[in-house]
mmCIF file of C-alpha atoms in Angstrom:
data_model
loop_
_atom_site.group_PDB
_atom_site.id
_atom_site.type_symbol
_atom_site.label_atom_id
_atom_site.label_comp_id
_atom_site.label_asym_id
_atom_site.label_seq_id
_atom_site.Cartn_x
_atom_site.Cartn_y
_atom_site.Cartn_z
ATOM 1 C CA GLY A 1 29.633 -46.116 23.484
ATOM 2 C CA GLU A 2 26.422 -44.783 25.432
ATOM 3 C CA ASP A 3 24.268 -47.711 25.949
ATOM 4 C CA VAL A 4 22.093 -48.001 29.365
ATOM 5 C CA GLU A 5 19.908 -51.177 29.321
ATOM 6 C CA GLN A 6 16.951 -52.074 31.879
ATOM 7 C CA SER A 7 14.212 -54.430 31.989
ATOM 8 C CA LEU A 8 10.919 -53.089 30.867
ATOM 9 C CA PHE A 9 8.405 -54.362 33.614
ATOM 10 C CA LEU A 10 8.558 -55.590 37.192
ATOM 11 C CA SER A 11 5.777 -56.749 39.398
ATOM 12 C CA VAL A 12 6.280 -57.502 43.086
ATOM 13 C CA ARG A 13 3.814 -58.031 45.966
ATOM 14 C CA GLU A 14 3.403 -55.300 48.802
ATOM 15 C CA GLY A 15 5.986 -56.036 51.612
ATOM 16 C CA ASP A 16 8.302 -57.872 49.332
ATOM 17 C CA SER A 17 11.857 -56.714 47.943
ATOM 18 C CA SER A 18 11.958 -55.268 44.588
ATOM 19 C CA VAL A 19 15.516 -55.314 42.505
ATOM 20 C CA ILE A 20 15.827 -53.365 39.588
ATOM 21 C CA ASN A 21 18.811 -53.861 37.326
ATOM 22 C CA CYS A 22 20.631 -51.722 34.862
ATOM 23 C CA THR A 23 23.777 -52.426 32.554
ATOM 24 C CA TYR A 24 25.815 -49.538 31.187
ATOM 25 C CA THR A 25 28.589 -49.927 28.579
ATOM 26 C CA ASP A 26 30.753 -46.803 29.282
ATOM 27 C CA SER A 27 33.552 -47.722 31.496
ATOM 28 C CA SER A 28 34.468 -43.832 32.051
ATOM 29 C CA SER A 29 30.946 -43.477 33.906
ATOM 30 C CA THR A 30 31.965 -41.787 37.096
ATOM 31 C CA TYR A 31 28.540 -41.331 38.929
ATOM 32 C CA LEU A 32 25.526 -43.641 38.447
ATOM 33 C CA TYR A 33 21.991 -42.561 39.419
ATOM 34 C CA TRP A 34 18.298 -43.880 40.204
ATOM 35 C CA TYR A 35 15.665 -41.522 39.610
ATOM 36 C CA LYS A 36 11.655 -42.396 39.764
ATOM 37 C CA GLN A 37 9.078 -40.983 37.795
ATOM 38 C CA GLU A 38 5.599 -40.980 38.740
ATOM 39 C CA PRO A 39 2.590 -40.551 36.003
ATOM 40 C CA GLY A 40 2.597 -37.131 34.752
ATOM 41 C CA ALA A 41 5.580 -35.925 36.860
ATOM 42 C CA GLY A 42 9.197 -35.111 36.420
ATOM 43 C CA LEU A 43 12.229 -37.020 37.672
ATOM 44 C CA GLN A 44 12.958 -37.511 41.358
ATOM 45 C CA LEU A 45 16.415 -38.067 42.246
ATOM 46 C CA LEU A 46 16.428 -41.300 44.788
ATOM 47 C CA THR A 47 20.248 -41.832 45.228
ATOM 48 C CA TYR A 48 23.361 -42.137 43.543
ATOM 49 C CA ILE A 49 26.668 -43.905 43.712
ATOM 50 C CA PHE A 50 30.121 -42.978 42.916
ATOM 51 C CA SER A 51 32.018 -45.525 40.481
ATOM 52 C CA ASN A 52 34.570 -46.305 43.237
ATOM 53 C CA MET A 53 31.874 -47.852 45.651
ATOM 54 C CA ASP A 54 30.377 -51.262 45.608
ATOM 55 C CA MET A 55 27.255 -50.383 47.601
ATOM 56 C CA LYS A 56 25.265 -47.595 49.012
ATOM 57 C CA GLN A 57 22.295 -47.819 51.389
ATOM 58 C CA ASP A 58 19.817 -45.140 52.081
ATOM 59 C CA GLN A 59 17.008 -46.293 54.141
ATOM 60 C CA ARG A 60 14.859 -48.615 52.202
ATOM 61 C CA LEU A 61 17.214 -48.343 49.308
ATOM 62 C CA THR A 62 20.284 -50.444 48.366
ATOM 63 C CA VAL A 63 22.622 -49.582 45.380
ATOM 64 C CA LEU A 64 24.997 -52.161 44.339
ATOM 65 C CA LEU A 65 27.440 -51.604 41.686
ATOM 66 C CA ASN A 66 29.574 -54.297 39.694
ATOM 67 C CA LYS A 67 32.031 -52.336 37.851
ATOM 68 C CA LYS A 68 33.679 -55.239 36.285
ATOM 69 C CA ASP A 69 30.542 -56.262 34.850
ATOM 70 C CA LYS A 70 29.153 -52.607 34.284
ATOM 71 C CA HIS A 71 26.076 -53.807 36.438
ATOM 72 C CA LEU A 72 23.946 -51.493 38.697
ATOM 73 C CA SER A 73 21.024 -52.530 40.956
ATOM 74 C CA LEU A 74 18.652 -50.752 43.033
ATOM 75 C CA ARG A 75 16.845 -52.760 45.859
ATOM 76 C CA ILE A 76 13.820 -51.418 47.477
ATOM 77 C CA ALA A 77 13.095 -53.198 50.713
ATOM 78 C CA ASP A 78 9.363 -53.537 51.970
ATOM 79 C CA THR A 79 7.979 -52.210 48.786
ATOM 80 C CA GLN A 80 4.703 -50.289 49.088
ATOM 81 C CA THR A 81 2.134 -49.294 46.683
ATOM 82 C CA GLY A 82 3.386 -45.699 46.738
ATOM 83 C CA ASP A 83 6.580 -47.225 45.091
ATOM 84 C CA SER A 84 4.632 -47.890 41.902
ATOM 85 C CA ALA A 85 6.458 -45.949 39.406
ATOM 86 C CA ILE A 86 8.978 -45.723 36.436
ATOM 87 C CA TYR A 87 12.524 -46.118 37.776
ATOM 88 C CA PHE A 88 15.404 -44.876 35.367
ATOM 89 C CA CYS A 89 19.250 -45.539 35.749
ATOM 90 C CA ALA A 90 21.506 -42.942 34.254
ATOM 91 C CA GLU A 91 25.036 -42.746 33.998
ATOM 92 C CA SER A 92 27.191 -39.280 34.073
ATOM 93 C CA MET A 93 30.432 -39.183 32.024
ATOM 94 C CA LEU A 94 33.463 -37.293 31.777
ATOM 95 C CA THR A 95 33.459 -37.458 27.885
ATOM 96 C CA GLY A 96 31.634 -34.268 26.399
ATOM 97 C CA GLY A 97 31.954 -32.420 29.529
ATOM 98 C CA GLY A 98 29.369 -30.561 31.474
ATOM 99 C CA ASN A 99 26.364 -32.362 33.089
ATOM 100 C CA LYS A 100 25.120 -35.064 30.520
ATOM 101 C CA LEU A 101 22.898 -37.799 31.526
ATOM 102 C CA THR A 102 22.613 -41.115 29.727
ATOM 103 C CA PHE A 103 19.599 -42.635 30.799
ATOM 104 C CA GLY A 104 18.290 -46.146 30.499
ATOM 105 C CA THR A 105 14.955 -47.077 29.102
ATOM 106 C CA GLY A 106 13.265 -47.066 32.459
ATOM 107 C CA THR A 107 11.571 -50.167 34.501
ATOM 108 C CA GLN A 108 7.997 -49.867 35.260
ATOM 109 C CA LEU A 109 7.337 -51.110 38.793
ATOM 110 C CA LYS A 110 4.129 -52.338 39.620
ATOM 111 C CA VAL A 111 3.288 -53.245 43.569
ATOM 112 C CA GLU A 112 0.322 -55.504 44.011
ATOM 113 C CA LEU A 113 -1.713 -55.962 47.329
ATOM 114 C CA LYS B 1 14.750 -24.049 48.790
ATOM 115 C CA ALA B 2 12.149 -24.118 45.967
ATOM 116 C CA GLY B 3 12.606 -26.716 43.489
ATOM 117 C CA VAL B 4 13.316 -26.386 39.698
ATOM 118 C CA THR B 5 10.285 -24.734 37.989
ATOM 119 C CA GLN B 6 8.991 -25.148 34.431
ATOM 120 C CA THR B 7 6.477 -22.915 32.677
ATOM 121 C CA PRO B 8 4.207 -23.620 30.846
ATOM 122 C CA ARG B 9 3.000 -26.937 32.039
ATOM 123 C CA TYR B 10 1.162 -27.860 28.825
ATOM 124 C CA LEU B 11 1.115 -26.414 25.523
ATOM 125 C CA ILE B 12 -0.886 -27.322 22.529
ATOM 126 C CA LYS B 13 0.942 -25.928 19.046
ATOM 127 C CA THR B 14 0.450 -26.776 15.434
ATOM 128 C CA ARG B 15 3.039 -27.802 12.704
ATOM 129 C CA GLY B 16 5.481 -25.320 11.527
ATOM 130 C CA GLN B 17 4.992 -23.046 14.485
ATOM 131 C CA GLN B 18 7.738 -22.334 17.132
ATOM 132 C CA VAL B 19 7.680 -22.534 20.822
ATOM 133 C CA THR B 20 9.583 -21.063 24.037
ATOM 134 C CA LEU B 21 9.595 -22.844 27.028
ATOM 135 C CA SER B 22 11.237 -21.604 30.479
ATOM 136 C CA CYS B 23 12.880 -22.918 33.274
ATOM 137 C CA SER B 24 14.047 -21.622 36.480
ATOM 138 C CA PRO B 25 16.649 -23.435 38.362
ATOM 139 C CA ILE B 26 16.930 -24.006 41.964
ATOM 140 C CA SER B 27 18.453 -20.923 43.651
ATOM 141 C CA GLY B 28 22.246 -20.966 43.718
ATOM 142 C CA HIS B 29 22.371 -23.685 40.878
ATOM 143 C CA ARG B 30 24.287 -22.000 37.782
ATOM 144 C CA SER B 31 23.942 -25.020 35.460
ATOM 145 C CA VAL B 32 20.511 -25.877 33.492
ATOM 146 C CA SER B 33 20.009 -28.911 31.146
ATOM 147 C CA TRP B 34 17.413 -30.070 28.854
ATOM 148 C CA TYR B 35 15.944 -33.323 28.068
ATOM 149 C CA GLN B 36 13.458 -34.501 25.503
ATOM 150 C CA GLN B 37 11.335 -37.269 26.807
ATOM 151 C CA THR B 38 8.990 -39.452 24.341
ATOM 152 C CA PRO B 39 7.638 -42.960 24.432
ATOM 153 C CA GLY B 40 9.742 -44.040 21.395
ATOM 154 C CA GLN B 41 13.274 -42.657 22.014
ATOM 155 C CA GLY B 42 12.896 -42.114 25.959
ATOM 156 C CA LEU B 43 14.920 -39.591 27.635
ATOM 157 C CA GLN B 44 17.391 -37.782 25.389
ATOM 158 C CA PHE B 45 19.721 -34.866 26.261
ATOM 159 C CA LEU B 46 19.268 -31.723 24.368
ATOM 160 C CA PHE B 47 21.980 -29.294 25.800
ATOM 161 C CA GLU B 48 23.124 -27.832 28.959
ATOM 162 C CA TYR B 49 23.909 -24.288 29.794
ATOM 163 C CA PHE B 50 26.322 -22.876 32.540
ATOM 164 C CA SER B 51 27.052 -19.208 33.181
ATOM 165 C CA GLU B 52 25.249 -18.108 30.008
ATOM 166 C CA THR B 53 27.350 -20.418 27.636
ATOM 167 C CA GLN B 54 26.277 -23.555 26.096
ATOM 168 C CA ARG B 55 28.599 -26.199 27.693
ATOM 169 C CA ASN B 56 27.492 -29.414 26.108
ATOM 170 C CA LYS B 57 25.067 -30.586 23.339
ATOM 171 C CA GLY B 58 23.094 -33.481 22.278
ATOM 172 C CA ASN B 59 22.280 -34.658 18.711
ATOM 173 C CA PHE B 60 19.249 -32.503 17.856
ATOM 174 C CA PRO B 61 18.751 -30.621 14.696
ATOM 175 C CA GLY B 62 19.138 -26.859 14.843
ATOM 176 C CA ARG B 63 15.563 -26.080 15.250
ATOM 177 C CA PHE B 64 16.218 -26.503 18.750
ATOM 178 C CA SER B 65 18.068 -23.918 20.589
ATOM 179 C CA GLY B 66 18.520 -22.350 23.813
ATOM 180 C CA ARG B 67 19.733 -19.709 25.951
ATOM 181 C CA GLN B 68 20.551 -19.031 29.749
ATOM 182 C CA PHE B 69 20.325 -15.662 31.437
ATOM 183 C CA SER B 70 22.457 -13.777 33.945
ATOM 184 C CA ASN B 71 20.135 -15.201 36.723
ATOM 185 C CA SER B 72 20.711 -18.421 35.651
ATOM 186 C CA ARG B 73 16.900 -18.884 34.150
ATOM 187 C CA SER B 74 17.109 -20.801 30.798
ATOM 188 C CA GLU B 75 14.803 -20.948 27.731
ATOM 189 C CA MET B 76 14.522 -23.425 25.169
ATOM 190 C CA ASN B 77 13.067 -22.764 21.790
ATOM 191 C CA VAL B 78 11.769 -25.035 19.161
ATOM 192 C CA SER B 79 11.272 -23.386 15.399
ATOM 193 C CA THR B 80 9.064 -25.034 12.715
ATOM 194 C CA LEU B 81 7.542 -27.661 14.920
ATOM 195 C CA GLU B 82 6.857 -31.410 13.782
ATOM 196 C CA LEU B 83 4.683 -33.451 14.771
ATOM 197 C CA GLY B 84 7.568 -35.920 16.300
ATOM 198 C CA ASP B 85 8.487 -32.880 18.612
ATOM 199 C CA SER B 86 5.458 -33.914 20.731
ATOM 200 C CA ALA B 87 7.168 -34.855 23.901
ATOM 201 C CA LEU B 88 7.782 -34.115 27.519
ATOM 202 C CA TYR B 89 10.546 -31.537 27.816
ATOM 203 C CA LEU B 90 12.248 -31.808 31.326
ATOM 204 C CA CYS B 91 14.639 -29.113 32.803
ATOM 205 C CA ALA B 92 17.309 -29.950 35.306
ATOM 206 C CA SER B 93 19.571 -27.800 37.318
ATOM 207 C CA SER B 94 22.929 -28.352 39.269
ATOM 208 C CA GLU B 95 25.461 -26.130 41.392
ATOM 209 C CA GLY B 96 27.618 -26.289 38.071
ATOM 210 C CA ALA B 97 30.951 -28.144 38.621
ATOM 211 C CA ILE B 98 31.252 -31.028 36.109
ATOM 212 C CA GLN B 99 29.153 -34.121 36.726
ATOM 213 C CA GLU B 100 26.973 -32.191 39.541
ATOM 214 C CA THR B 101 23.865 -34.011 40.635
ATOM 215 C CA GLN B 102 21.071 -33.091 38.548
ATOM 216 C CA TYR B 103 17.587 -32.004 39.992
ATOM 217 C CA PHE B 104 14.700 -32.227 37.781
ATOM 218 C CA GLY B 105 11.352 -30.127 37.081
ATOM 219 C CA PRO B 106 8.084 -31.152 36.434
ATOM 220 C CA GLY B 107 8.623 -30.894 32.627
ATOM 221 C CA THR B 108 6.363 -29.203 29.976
ATOM 222 C CA ARG B 109 4.202 -31.265 27.897
ATOM 223 C CA LEU B 110 4.201 -30.451 24.380
ATOM 224 C CA LEU B 111 1.613 -31.375 21.820
ATOM 225 C CA VAL B 112 2.160 -30.501 18.059
ATOM 226 C CA LEU B 113 -1.161 -31.032 15.925
#
């Protein structure tokens, strides 16, 4: 099945680390993505991980993938007020062909001073 | 390179009308995908075009259609608009291979009255 779940809301203090979690159900997923959406804007690609990897680090962002539990997380180090946005995880599956992404519900991150 | 562009950015229509939205992909990208974003249903895949052919399709009624031109620009059309079609319509482009990373435009916000 195609079902991606995320918690709806996360609040952190500026300078702390944020961890946004995502679970997916389709074991055929090969690429998993994190996108950021600011108010009134489109989706900004943050990072992605291939399904045969456990971890990927990109500056302040760390992605962890637990394929056995179908669990994906995005850690943002030293969270800033500019990180306040909605974060979506998405999976790209081989079934159906092409470039279809299935998105989670999105996690709204609020960074407080 | 310029990013994905979408026109118009905002649109107001009345029930029963039809609407055409346009998307210009990143230069060199041959695949264009369309997504609908609503508060209730989240982000849902509409369809994908590659080399002027529809390569993948989501679960939307036939009122939603699209096409792609030889220069990779794409249009989507919604006929007989319903109130529930009010949404942010996002276009994404990728180079074209299966499961290529998708880059999103700013979206067209459609309001149906």
